[in-house]
Amino acid sequence: TQASVTMTTFDASKKKTGLSHVWHDFKVQKEIGEGDWYMEELFPPQCAGVNARLLVVNLKSAGNFAILAQSGINTISPSAIIGDVGISPMGQAGLVGFGLTDDSTDAATSRQVSGFVYAADMTGVTSTMAAAVLDMRAAYTAASTVAKADYIDRKSGELGGEKLLPGLYQFGTVVTISDDCTFYGSSADTWLIQIAGTLSIASKKKIILTGGALAENIVWVVAGAVSFGASSHFEGIVLGKTSATFKSGSTIYGRVLVQTSVSLDSTEITQPDSFY
């Protein structure tokens, strides 16, 4: 049987946590940082609700895009984007390699994009694109300033091989994913990952979601550049203050919303069905 409990004290060093969990055979595995504990799950819970608070980032109109950037979006070789693509304040000149067709004052199309492509110099959507960028920047600011982290500098920023429970993760340095990384939680759980440096995932490595975890509930807030290794697979919403670079054959199920540029190379980007 399962019961909701509030975990208050781990006896070893009398450290306390206010996290509430659905209790199902958790054990304290090891201390991972000052004031933080990592709980390893022995048996998957059969009901939702692994974390106590809902970490929601309101994307507003920026959430209408699979890719949104300010200065440029280019693809070295044909990519596949499920969703809409937008750029502002740069115009159509910042969209390179897409072979735009049917461009008008409202939108353009591309054989590489399932939806529409929008740019600031399409007069019918100039104000709409400006608003989307403002919403993206506001979402970044809001997400990057959420306080009371559950995990601080976990594993010194090396998340390869790690299993991440729901919560707020804060990193004061770079984050690297040198091996597969697993997110465990239900469809109701949320993750917010604040990164002061760069973020990178190695070639042929992947983010794995288990227990019902959803990509739209994982938000990566990255101050530095983001890079995706060749043939890697990523999950989640990327809110970047600078750029995102995808190497050949890389894929992401999520959104790429950055304040400078996006570079693609035979990349597949699939937006989730929903967003906050």
PDB file of C-alpha atoms in Angstrom:
ATOM      1  CA  THR A   1       0.000   0.000   0.000  1.00  0.00           C
ATOM      2  CA  GLN A   2       1.022   3.617  -0.515  1.00  0.00           C
ATOM      3  CA  ALA A   3       0.469   6.694   1.573  1.00  0.00           C
ATOM      4  CA  SER A   4       1.341  10.353   1.203  1.00  0.00           C
ATOM      5  CA  VAL A   5       3.845  11.404   3.792  1.00  0.00           C
ATOM      6  CA  THR A   6       6.036  14.395   4.535  1.00  0.00           C
ATOM      7  CA  MET A   7       9.659  13.416   4.909  1.00  0.00           C
ATOM      8  CA  THR A   8      11.066  15.580   7.678  1.00  0.00           C
ATOM      9  CA  THR A   9      14.275  14.117   9.052  1.00  0.00           C
ATOM     10  CA  PHE A  10      17.065  11.780   7.998  1.00  0.00           C
ATOM     11  CA  ASP A  11      18.796  10.689  11.173  1.00  0.00           C
ATOM     12  CA  ALA A  12      22.421  10.531   9.985  1.00  0.00           C
ATOM     13  CA  SER A  13      23.201  14.225  10.328  1.00  0.00           C
ATOM     14  CA  LYS A  14      19.794  15.555  11.375  1.00  0.00           C
ATOM     15  CA  LYS A  15      19.264  17.308   8.041  1.00  0.00           C
ATOM     16  CA  LYS A  16      15.696  18.201   7.152  1.00  0.00           C
ATOM     17  CA  THR A  17      13.708  18.464   3.968  1.00  0.00           C
ATOM     18  CA  GLY A  18      10.223  19.748   3.377  1.00  0.00           C
ATOM     19  CA  LEU A  19       9.629  17.630   0.273  1.00  0.00           C
ATOM     20  CA  SER A  20       6.422  15.607   0.241  1.00  0.00           C
ATOM     21  CA  HIS A  21       6.487  12.346  -1.709  1.00  0.00           C
ATOM     22  CA  VAL A  22       4.290   9.440  -2.547  1.00  0.00           C
ATOM     23  CA  TRP A  23       6.117   6.949  -0.381  1.00  0.00           C
ATOM     24  CA  HIS A  24       6.968   3.656  -2.015  1.00  0.00           C
ATOM     25  CA  ASP A  25      10.103   1.977  -0.734  1.00  0.00           C
ATOM     26  CA  PHE A  26      12.528   4.864  -1.026  1.00  0.00           C
ATOM     27  CA  LYS A  27      15.906   4.660   0.600  1.00  0.00           C
ATOM     28  CA  VAL A  28      18.545   7.261   1.270  1.00  0.00           C
ATOM     29  CA  GLN A  29      21.400   6.321  -1.004  1.00  0.00           C
ATOM     30  CA  LYS A  30      23.954   9.047  -0.494  1.00  0.00           C
ATOM     31  CA  GLU A  31      24.391  12.686   0.294  1.00  0.00           C
ATOM     32  CA  ILE A  32      24.949  14.635  -2.905  1.00  0.00           C
ATOM     33  CA  GLY A  33      25.675  18.120  -1.653  1.00  0.00           C
ATOM     34  CA  GLU A  34      25.382  20.467   1.250  1.00  0.00           C
ATOM     35  CA  GLY A  35      21.848  20.170   2.534  1.00  0.00           C
ATOM     36  CA  ASP A  36      20.673  17.858  -0.273  1.00  0.00           C
ATOM     37  CA  TRP A  37      19.793  14.182  -0.220  1.00  0.00           C
ATOM     38  CA  TYR A  38      19.270  11.801  -3.085  1.00  0.00           C
ATOM     39  CA  MET A  39      16.538   9.202  -2.674  1.00  0.00           C
ATOM     40  CA  GLU A  40      16.852   6.105  -4.833  1.00  0.00           C
ATOM     41  CA  GLU A  41      13.614   4.404  -5.707  1.00  0.00           C
ATOM     42  CA  LEU A  42      13.540   0.642  -5.276  1.00  0.00           C
ATOM     43  CA  PHE A  43      10.135  -0.051  -6.857  1.00  0.00           C
ATOM     44  CA  PRO A  44       8.205   2.243  -9.224  1.00  0.00           C
ATOM     45  CA  PRO A  45       5.158   3.842  -7.616  1.00  0.00           C
ATOM     46  CA  GLN A  46       1.868   3.110  -9.266  1.00  0.00           C
ATOM     47  CA  CYS A  47       0.339   6.535  -8.791  1.00  0.00           C
ATOM     48  CA  ALA A  48       1.247  10.102  -9.664  1.00  0.00           C
ATOM     49  CA  GLY A  49       2.839  12.769  -7.536  1.00  0.00           C
ATOM     50  CA  VAL A  50       6.515  12.392  -6.743  1.00  0.00           C
ATOM     51  CA  ASN A  51       7.271  16.006  -5.883  1.00  0.00           C
ATOM     52  CA  ALA A  52       5.601  18.507  -3.624  1.00  0.00           C
ATOM     53  CA  ARG A  53       5.462  21.647  -5.742  1.00  0.00           C
ATOM     54  CA  LEU A  54       4.474  22.373  -9.295  1.00  0.00           C
ATOM     55  CA  LEU A  55       7.280  24.179 -11.149  1.00  0.00           C
ATOM     56  CA  VAL A  56       5.403  25.751 -14.039  1.00  0.00           C
ATOM     57  CA  VAL A  57       7.011  28.124 -16.559  1.00  0.00           C
ATOM     58  CA  ASN A  58       4.430  30.135 -18.503  1.00  0.00           C
ATOM     59  CA  LEU A  59       5.688  30.378 -22.083  1.00  0.00           C
ATOM     60  CA  LYS A  60       2.641  32.336 -23.255  1.00  0.00           C
ATOM     61  CA  SER A  61       2.838  32.927 -27.028  1.00  0.00           C
ATOM     62  CA  ALA A  62       6.432  31.638 -27.230  1.00  0.00           C
ATOM     63  CA  GLY A  63       4.953  28.199 -26.604  1.00  0.00           C
ATOM     64  CA  ASN A  64       3.425  28.270 -30.082  1.00  0.00           C
ATOM     65  CA  PHE A  65       6.833  27.513 -31.615  1.00  0.00           C
ATOM     66  CA  ALA A  66       9.027  24.463 -31.970  1.00  0.00           C
ATOM     67  CA  ILE A  67      11.918  26.861 -32.647  1.00  0.00           C
ATOM     68  CA  LEU A  68      12.022  30.541 -31.757  1.00  0.00           C
ATOM     69  CA  ALA A  69      15.194  32.630 -32.100  1.00  0.00           C
ATOM     70  CA  GLN A  70      16.177  36.267 -32.431  1.00  0.00           C
ATOM     71  CA  SER A  71      19.164  36.482 -34.767  1.00  0.00           C
ATOM     72  CA  GLY A  72      19.247  33.383 -36.980  1.00  0.00           C
ATOM     73  CA  ILE A  73      18.108  29.832 -37.675  1.00  0.00           C
ATOM     74  CA  ASN A  74      20.085  27.762 -40.161  1.00  0.00           C
ATOM     75  CA  THR A  75      20.298  24.152 -41.244  1.00  0.00           C
ATOM     76  CA  ILE A  76      23.428  22.735 -42.869  1.00  0.00           C
ATOM     77  CA  SER A  77      21.532  19.827 -44.407  1.00  0.00           C
ATOM     78  CA  PRO A  78      17.788  19.134 -44.496  1.00  0.00           C
ATOM     79  CA  SER A  79      16.133  18.853 -41.096  1.00  0.00           C
ATOM     80  CA  ALA A  80      12.635  17.881 -39.966  1.00  0.00           C
ATOM     81  CA  ILE A  81      10.712  20.206 -37.665  1.00  0.00           C
ATOM     82  CA  ILE A  82       7.267  19.287 -36.373  1.00  0.00           C
ATOM     83  CA  GLY A  83       5.703  22.595 -35.421  1.00  0.00           C
ATOM     84  CA  ASP A  84       6.173  26.254 -36.274  1.00  0.00           C
ATOM     85  CA  VAL A  85       9.424  28.180 -36.641  1.00  0.00           C
ATOM     86  CA  GLY A  86       9.813  31.867 -35.822  1.00  0.00           C
ATOM     87  CA  ILE A  87      12.501  34.550 -35.867  1.00  0.00           C
ATOM     88  CA  SER A  88      12.463  38.146 -34.612  1.00  0.00           C
ATOM     89  CA  PRO A  89      13.744  40.872 -34.771  1.00  0.00           C
ATOM     90  CA  MET A  90      15.754  39.350 -37.642  1.00  0.00           C
ATOM     91  CA  GLY A  91      13.811  38.879 -40.851  1.00  0.00           C
ATOM     92  CA  GLN A  92      13.741  36.151 -43.477  1.00  0.00           C
ATOM     93  CA  ALA A  93      17.423  36.718 -44.258  1.00  0.00           C
ATOM     94  CA  GLY A  94      18.170  34.999 -40.959  1.00  0.00           C
ATOM     95  CA  LEU A  95      16.511  31.766 -42.116  1.00  0.00           C
ATOM     96  CA  VAL A  96      19.176  29.828 -44.026  1.00  0.00           C
ATOM     97  CA  GLY A  97      18.829  26.439 -45.708  1.00  0.00           C
ATOM     98  CA  PHE A  98      15.060  26.094 -45.448  1.00  0.00           C
ATOM     99  CA  GLY A  99      14.116  26.784 -49.058  1.00  0.00           C
ATOM    100  CA  LEU A 100      11.156  28.952 -48.115  1.00  0.00           C
ATOM    101  CA  THR A 101       8.156  28.880 -50.412  1.00  0.00           C
ATOM    102  CA  ASP A 102       4.746  30.543 -50.486  1.00  0.00           C
ATOM    103  CA  ASP A 103       6.158  33.374 -48.456  1.00  0.00           C
ATOM    104  CA  SER A 104       3.715  36.201 -47.945  1.00  0.00           C
ATOM    105  CA  THR A 105       3.019  39.006 -45.534  1.00  0.00           C
ATOM    106  CA  ASP A 106       1.803  36.449 -42.998  1.00  0.00           C
ATOM    107  CA  ALA A 107       3.924  33.268 -43.206  1.00  0.00           C
ATOM    108  CA  ALA A 108       6.110  31.045 -45.338  1.00  0.00           C
ATOM    109  CA  THR A 109       6.364  27.292 -45.737  1.00  0.00           C
ATOM    110  CA  SER A 110       9.252  24.878 -46.043  1.00  0.00           C
ATOM    111  CA  ARG A 111       9.430  21.192 -46.922  1.00  0.00           C
ATOM    112  CA  GLN A 112      11.433  20.810 -43.700  1.00  0.00           C
ATOM    113  CA  VAL A 113       8.759  22.323 -41.452  1.00  0.00           C
ATOM    114  CA  SER A 114       5.349  20.756 -40.810  1.00  0.00           C
ATOM    115  CA  GLY A 115       3.856  24.056 -39.703  1.00  0.00           C
ATOM    116  CA  PHE A 116       4.586  27.597 -40.815  1.00  0.00           C
ATOM    117  CA  VAL A 117       7.684  29.775 -40.771  1.00  0.00           C
ATOM    118  CA  TYR A 118       7.367  33.319 -39.441  1.00  0.00           C
ATOM    119  CA  ALA A 119       9.809  36.244 -39.563  1.00  0.00           C
ATOM    120  CA  ALA A 120       9.762  39.819 -38.293  1.00  0.00           C
ATOM    121  CA  ASP A 121       9.776  41.313 -41.807  1.00  0.00           C
ATOM    122  CA  MET A 122       6.500  39.612 -42.714  1.00  0.00           C
ATOM    123  CA  THR A 123       4.373  42.660 -42.129  1.00  0.00           C
ATOM    124  CA  GLY A 124       1.265  40.726 -41.171  1.00  0.00           C
ATOM    125  CA  VAL A 125       2.986  39.139 -38.153  1.00  0.00           C
ATOM    126  CA  THR A 126       5.612  41.725 -37.132  1.00  0.00           C
ATOM    127  CA  SER A 127       3.887  42.628 -33.888  1.00  0.00           C
ATOM    128  CA  THR A 128       2.984  38.987 -33.164  1.00  0.00           C
ATOM    129  CA  MET A 129       6.605  37.911 -33.503  1.00  0.00           C
ATOM    130  CA  ALA A 130       7.821  40.780 -31.332  1.00  0.00           C
ATOM    131  CA  ALA A 131       5.359  39.707 -28.634  1.00  0.00           C
ATOM    132  CA  ALA A 132       6.492  36.070 -28.855  1.00  0.00           C
ATOM    133  CA  VAL A 133      10.113  37.098 -28.293  1.00  0.00           C
ATOM    134  CA  LEU A 134       9.126  39.248 -25.313  1.00  0.00           C
ATOM    135  CA  ASP A 135       7.245  36.268 -23.879  1.00  0.00           C
ATOM    136  CA  MET A 136      10.289  34.035 -24.422  1.00  0.00           C
ATOM    137  CA  ARG A 137      12.591  36.486 -22.659  1.00  0.00           C
ATOM    138  CA  ALA A 138      10.111  36.948 -19.804  1.00  0.00           C
ATOM    139  CA  ALA A 139       9.816  33.176 -19.403  1.00  0.00           C
ATOM    140  CA  TYR A 140      13.600  32.873 -19.254  1.00  0.00           C
ATOM    141  CA  THR A 141      13.857  35.584 -16.598  1.00  0.00           C
ATOM    142  CA  ALA A 142      11.060  34.101 -14.515  1.00  0.00           C
ATOM    143  CA  ALA A 143      12.430  30.558 -14.740  1.00  0.00           C
ATOM    144  CA  SER A 144      16.014  31.539 -13.980  1.00  0.00           C
ATOM    145  CA  THR A 145      15.070  33.367 -10.789  1.00  0.00           C
ATOM    146  CA  VAL A 146      12.934  30.684  -9.104  1.00  0.00           C
ATOM    147  CA  ALA A 147      14.431  30.151  -5.642  1.00  0.00           C
ATOM    148  CA  LYS A 148      14.736  27.392  -3.034  1.00  0.00           C
ATOM    149  CA  ALA A 149      16.495  24.740  -5.095  1.00  0.00           C
ATOM    150  CA  ASP A 150      15.963  21.110  -4.160  1.00  0.00           C
ATOM    151  CA  TYR A 151      19.349  20.124  -5.623  1.00  0.00           C
ATOM    152  CA  ILE A 152      22.408  22.393  -5.931  1.00  0.00           C
ATOM    153  CA  ASP A 153      25.338  21.565  -8.249  1.00  0.00           C
ATOM    154  CA  ARG A 154      24.389  17.908  -8.260  1.00  0.00           C
ATOM    155  CA  LYS A 155      27.321  15.699  -9.288  1.00  0.00           C
ATOM    156  CA  SER A 156      29.232  18.905 -10.049  1.00  0.00           C
ATOM    157  CA  GLY A 157      27.164  19.257 -13.195  1.00  0.00           C
ATOM    158  CA  GLU A 158      27.897  15.823 -14.700  1.00  0.00           C
ATOM    159  CA  LEU A 159      24.472  14.265 -15.251  1.00  0.00           C
ATOM    160  CA  GLY A 160      25.567  11.309 -17.346  1.00  0.00           C
ATOM    161  CA  GLY A 161      24.229   8.100 -15.801  1.00  0.00           C
ATOM    162  CA  GLU A 162      22.058  10.005 -13.329  1.00  0.00           C
ATOM    163  CA  LYS A 163      18.412   9.475 -12.410  1.00  0.00           C
ATOM    164  CA  LEU A 164      16.657  12.764 -11.762  1.00  0.00           C
ATOM    165  CA  LEU A 165      13.599  12.977  -9.539  1.00  0.00           C
ATOM    166  CA  PRO A 166      11.230  15.956  -9.917  1.00  0.00           C
ATOM    167  CA  GLY A 167      12.258  19.274  -8.437  1.00  0.00           C
ATOM    168  CA  LEU A 168      14.298  22.436  -8.892  1.00  0.00           C
ATOM    169  CA  TYR A 169      17.937  21.844  -9.882  1.00  0.00           C
ATOM    170  CA  GLN A 170      20.438  24.694  -9.722  1.00  0.00           C
ATOM    171  CA  PHE A 171      23.907  24.653 -11.268  1.00  0.00           C
ATOM    172  CA  GLY A 172      26.437  27.442 -10.890  1.00  0.00           C
ATOM    173  CA  THR A 173      28.687  25.997 -13.570  1.00  0.00           C
ATOM    174  CA  VAL A 174      28.519  24.009 -16.817  1.00  0.00           C
ATOM    175  CA  VAL A 175      26.341  20.915 -17.156  1.00  0.00           C
ATOM    176  CA  THR A 176      27.478  17.960 -19.244  1.00  0.00           C
ATOM    177  CA  ILE A 177      25.618  14.775 -20.107  1.00  0.00           C
ATOM    178  CA  SER A 178      28.299  12.277 -21.083  1.00  0.00           C
ATOM    179  CA  ASP A 179      26.026   9.238 -20.799  1.00  0.00           C
ATOM    180  CA  ASP A 180      22.299   8.533 -20.837  1.00  0.00           C
ATOM    181  CA  CYS A 181      20.349  10.503 -18.229  1.00  0.00           C
ATOM    182  CA  THR A 182      16.967   9.362 -16.875  1.00  0.00           C
ATOM    183  CA  PHE A 183      14.094  11.493 -15.593  1.00  0.00           C
ATOM    184  CA  TYR A 184      11.761   9.584 -13.291  1.00  0.00           C
ATOM    185  CA  GLY A 185       8.325  10.853 -12.365  1.00  0.00           C
ATOM    186  CA  SER A 186       4.666  10.891 -13.281  1.00  0.00           C
ATOM    187  CA  SER A 187       2.850  12.937 -15.912  1.00  0.00           C
ATOM    188  CA  ALA A 188       1.956  15.425 -13.159  1.00  0.00           C
ATOM    189  CA  ASP A 189       5.551  16.011 -12.057  1.00  0.00           C
ATOM    190  CA  THR A 190       7.794  18.903 -13.070  1.00  0.00           C
ATOM    191  CA  TRP A 191      11.502  19.627 -13.379  1.00  0.00           C
ATOM    192  CA  LEU A 192      13.178  23.029 -13.606  1.00  0.00           C
ATOM    193  CA  ILE A 193      16.915  23.004 -14.311  1.00  0.00           C
ATOM    194  CA  GLN A 194      18.751  26.311 -13.921  1.00  0.00           C
ATOM    195  CA  ILE A 195      22.220  26.365 -15.487  1.00  0.00           C
ATOM    196  CA  ALA A 196      24.558  29.349 -15.127  1.00  0.00           C
ATOM    197  CA  GLY A 197      27.040  27.997 -17.691  1.00  0.00           C
ATOM    198  CA  THR A 198      26.771  25.933 -20.856  1.00  0.00           C
ATOM    199  CA  LEU A 199      24.830  22.701 -21.429  1.00  0.00           C
ATOM    200  CA  SER A 200      25.978  19.828 -23.641  1.00  0.00           C
ATOM    201  CA  ILE A 201      24.987  16.248 -24.361  1.00  0.00           C
ATOM    202  CA  ALA A 202      27.533  13.897 -25.891  1.00  0.00           C
ATOM    203  CA  SER A 203      27.171  12.120 -29.227  1.00  0.00           C
ATOM    204  CA  LYS A 204      24.801   9.124 -29.273  1.00  0.00           C
ATOM    205  CA  LYS A 205      23.626   9.765 -25.693  1.00  0.00           C
ATOM    206  CA  LYS A 206      20.026  10.354 -24.749  1.00  0.00           C
ATOM    207  CA  ILE A 207      17.571  11.675 -22.219  1.00  0.00           C
ATOM    208  CA  ILE A 208      15.195   8.935 -21.073  1.00  0.00           C
ATOM    209  CA  LEU A 209      11.776   9.578 -19.538  1.00  0.00           C
ATOM    210  CA  THR A 210      10.277   6.922 -17.263  1.00  0.00           C
ATOM    211  CA  GLY A 211       7.285   6.519 -14.967  1.00  0.00           C
ATOM    212  CA  GLY A 212       5.104   8.709 -17.178  1.00  0.00           C
ATOM    213  CA  ALA A 213       7.351  11.808 -17.131  1.00  0.00           C
ATOM    214  CA  LEU A 214       6.574  14.293 -19.927  1.00  0.00           C
ATOM    215  CA  ALA A 215       8.986  16.409 -21.961  1.00  0.00           C
ATOM    216  CA  GLU A 216       6.740  19.467 -21.675  1.00  0.00           C
ATOM    217  CA  ASN A 217       7.202  19.321 -17.894  1.00  0.00           C
ATOM    218  CA  ILE A 218      10.994  19.557 -18.108  1.00  0.00           C
ATOM    219  CA  VAL A 219      12.424  23.052 -18.543  1.00  0.00           C
ATOM    220  CA  TRP A 220      16.138  23.694 -19.091  1.00  0.00           C
ATOM    221  CA  VAL A 221      17.043  27.330 -18.384  1.00  0.00           C
ATOM    222  CA  VAL A 222      20.545  27.874 -19.747  1.00  0.00           C
ATOM    223  CA  ALA A 223      22.608  31.059 -19.545  1.00  0.00           C
ATOM    224  CA  GLY A 224      25.373  29.749 -21.833  1.00  0.00           C
ATOM    225  CA  ALA A 225      25.399  28.020 -25.200  1.00  0.00           C
ATOM    226  CA  VAL A 226      23.621  24.672 -25.621  1.00  0.00           C
ATOM    227  CA  SER A 227      25.089  21.917 -27.793  1.00  0.00           C
ATOM    228  CA  PHE A 228      23.651  18.573 -28.848  1.00  0.00           C
ATOM    229  CA  GLY A 229      26.100  15.877 -29.974  1.00  0.00           C
ATOM    230  CA  ALA A 230      25.721  13.918 -33.187  1.00  0.00           C
ATOM    231  CA  SER A 231      22.904  11.346 -33.045  1.00  0.00           C
ATOM    232  CA  SER A 232      22.000  12.401 -29.496  1.00  0.00           C
ATOM    233  CA  HIS A 233      18.409  12.586 -28.263  1.00  0.00           C
ATOM    234  CA  PHE A 234      17.130  15.262 -25.904  1.00  0.00           C
ATOM    235  CA  GLU A 235      13.851  15.903 -24.099  1.00  0.00           C
ATOM    236  CA  GLY A 236      12.363  19.084 -22.687  1.00  0.00           C
ATOM    237  CA  ILE A 237      11.874  22.788 -23.230  1.00  0.00           C
ATOM    238  CA  VAL A 238      15.139  24.666 -23.783  1.00  0.00           C
ATOM    239  CA  LEU A 239      15.049  28.323 -22.725  1.00  0.00           C
ATOM    240  CA  GLY A 240      18.452  29.654 -23.729  1.00  0.00           C
ATOM    241  CA  LYS A 241      19.948  33.092 -23.233  1.00  0.00           C
ATOM    242  CA  THR A 242      22.387  32.526 -26.101  1.00  0.00           C
ATOM    243  CA  SER A 243      22.547  29.851 -28.840  1.00  0.00           C
ATOM    244  CA  ALA A 244      21.688  26.213 -29.541  1.00  0.00           C
ATOM    245  CA  THR A 245      23.754  24.021 -31.877  1.00  0.00           C
ATOM    246  CA  PHE A 246      22.582  20.607 -33.073  1.00  0.00           C
ATOM    247  CA  LYS A 247      25.142  18.238 -34.595  1.00  0.00           C
ATOM    248  CA  SER A 248      24.345  15.798 -37.402  1.00  0.00           C
ATOM    249  CA  GLY A 249      21.453  13.443 -36.697  1.00  0.00           C
ATOM    250  CA  SER A 250      20.562  14.883 -33.302  1.00  0.00           C
ATOM    251  CA  THR A 251      16.929  14.920 -32.170  1.00  0.00           C
ATOM    252  CA  ILE A 252      14.837  16.629 -29.526  1.00  0.00           C
ATOM    253  CA  TYR A 253      11.294  16.146 -28.331  1.00  0.00           C
ATOM    254  CA  GLY A 254      10.556  19.568 -26.942  1.00  0.00           C
ATOM    255  CA  ARG A 255      11.026  23.220 -27.896  1.00  0.00           C
ATOM    256  CA  VAL A 256      14.085  25.334 -28.612  1.00  0.00           C
ATOM    257  CA  LEU A 257      13.530  28.937 -27.531  1.00  0.00           C
ATOM    258  CA  VAL A 258      16.752  30.955 -27.549  1.00  0.00           C
ATOM    259  CA  GLN A 259      17.754  34.592 -27.530  1.00  0.00           C
ATOM    260  CA  THR A 260      20.386  34.417 -30.280  1.00  0.00           C
ATOM    261  CA  SER A 261      20.660  31.662 -32.933  1.00  0.00           C
ATOM    262  CA  VAL A 262      19.883  28.009 -33.682  1.00  0.00           C
ATOM    263  CA  SER A 263      22.032  25.802 -35.930  1.00  0.00           C
ATOM    264  CA  LEU A 264      20.686  22.494 -37.276  1.00  0.00           C
ATOM    265  CA  ASP A 265      22.240  19.620 -39.201  1.00  0.00           C
ATOM    266  CA  SER A 266      19.872  16.842 -40.285  1.00  0.00           C
ATOM    267  CA  THR A 267      18.114  17.530 -36.994  1.00  0.00           C
ATOM    268  CA  GLU A 268      14.656  16.376 -35.946  1.00  0.00           C
ATOM    269  CA  ILE A 269      12.699  18.669 -33.620  1.00  0.00           C
ATOM    270  CA  THR A 270       9.241  17.589 -32.492  1.00  0.00           C
ATOM    271  CA  GLN A 271       7.218  19.905 -30.297  1.00  0.00           C
ATOM    272  CA  PRO A 272       5.117  18.421 -27.471  1.00  0.00           C
ATOM    273  CA  ASP A 273       1.347  18.398 -27.742  1.00  0.00           C
ATOM    274  CA  SER A 274       0.858  20.924 -24.989  1.00  0.00           C
ATOM    275  CA  PHE A 275       2.564  23.648 -22.942  1.00  0.00           C
ATOM    276  CA  TYR A 276       1.873  25.909 -19.966  1.00  0.00           C
TER     277      TYR A 276
END
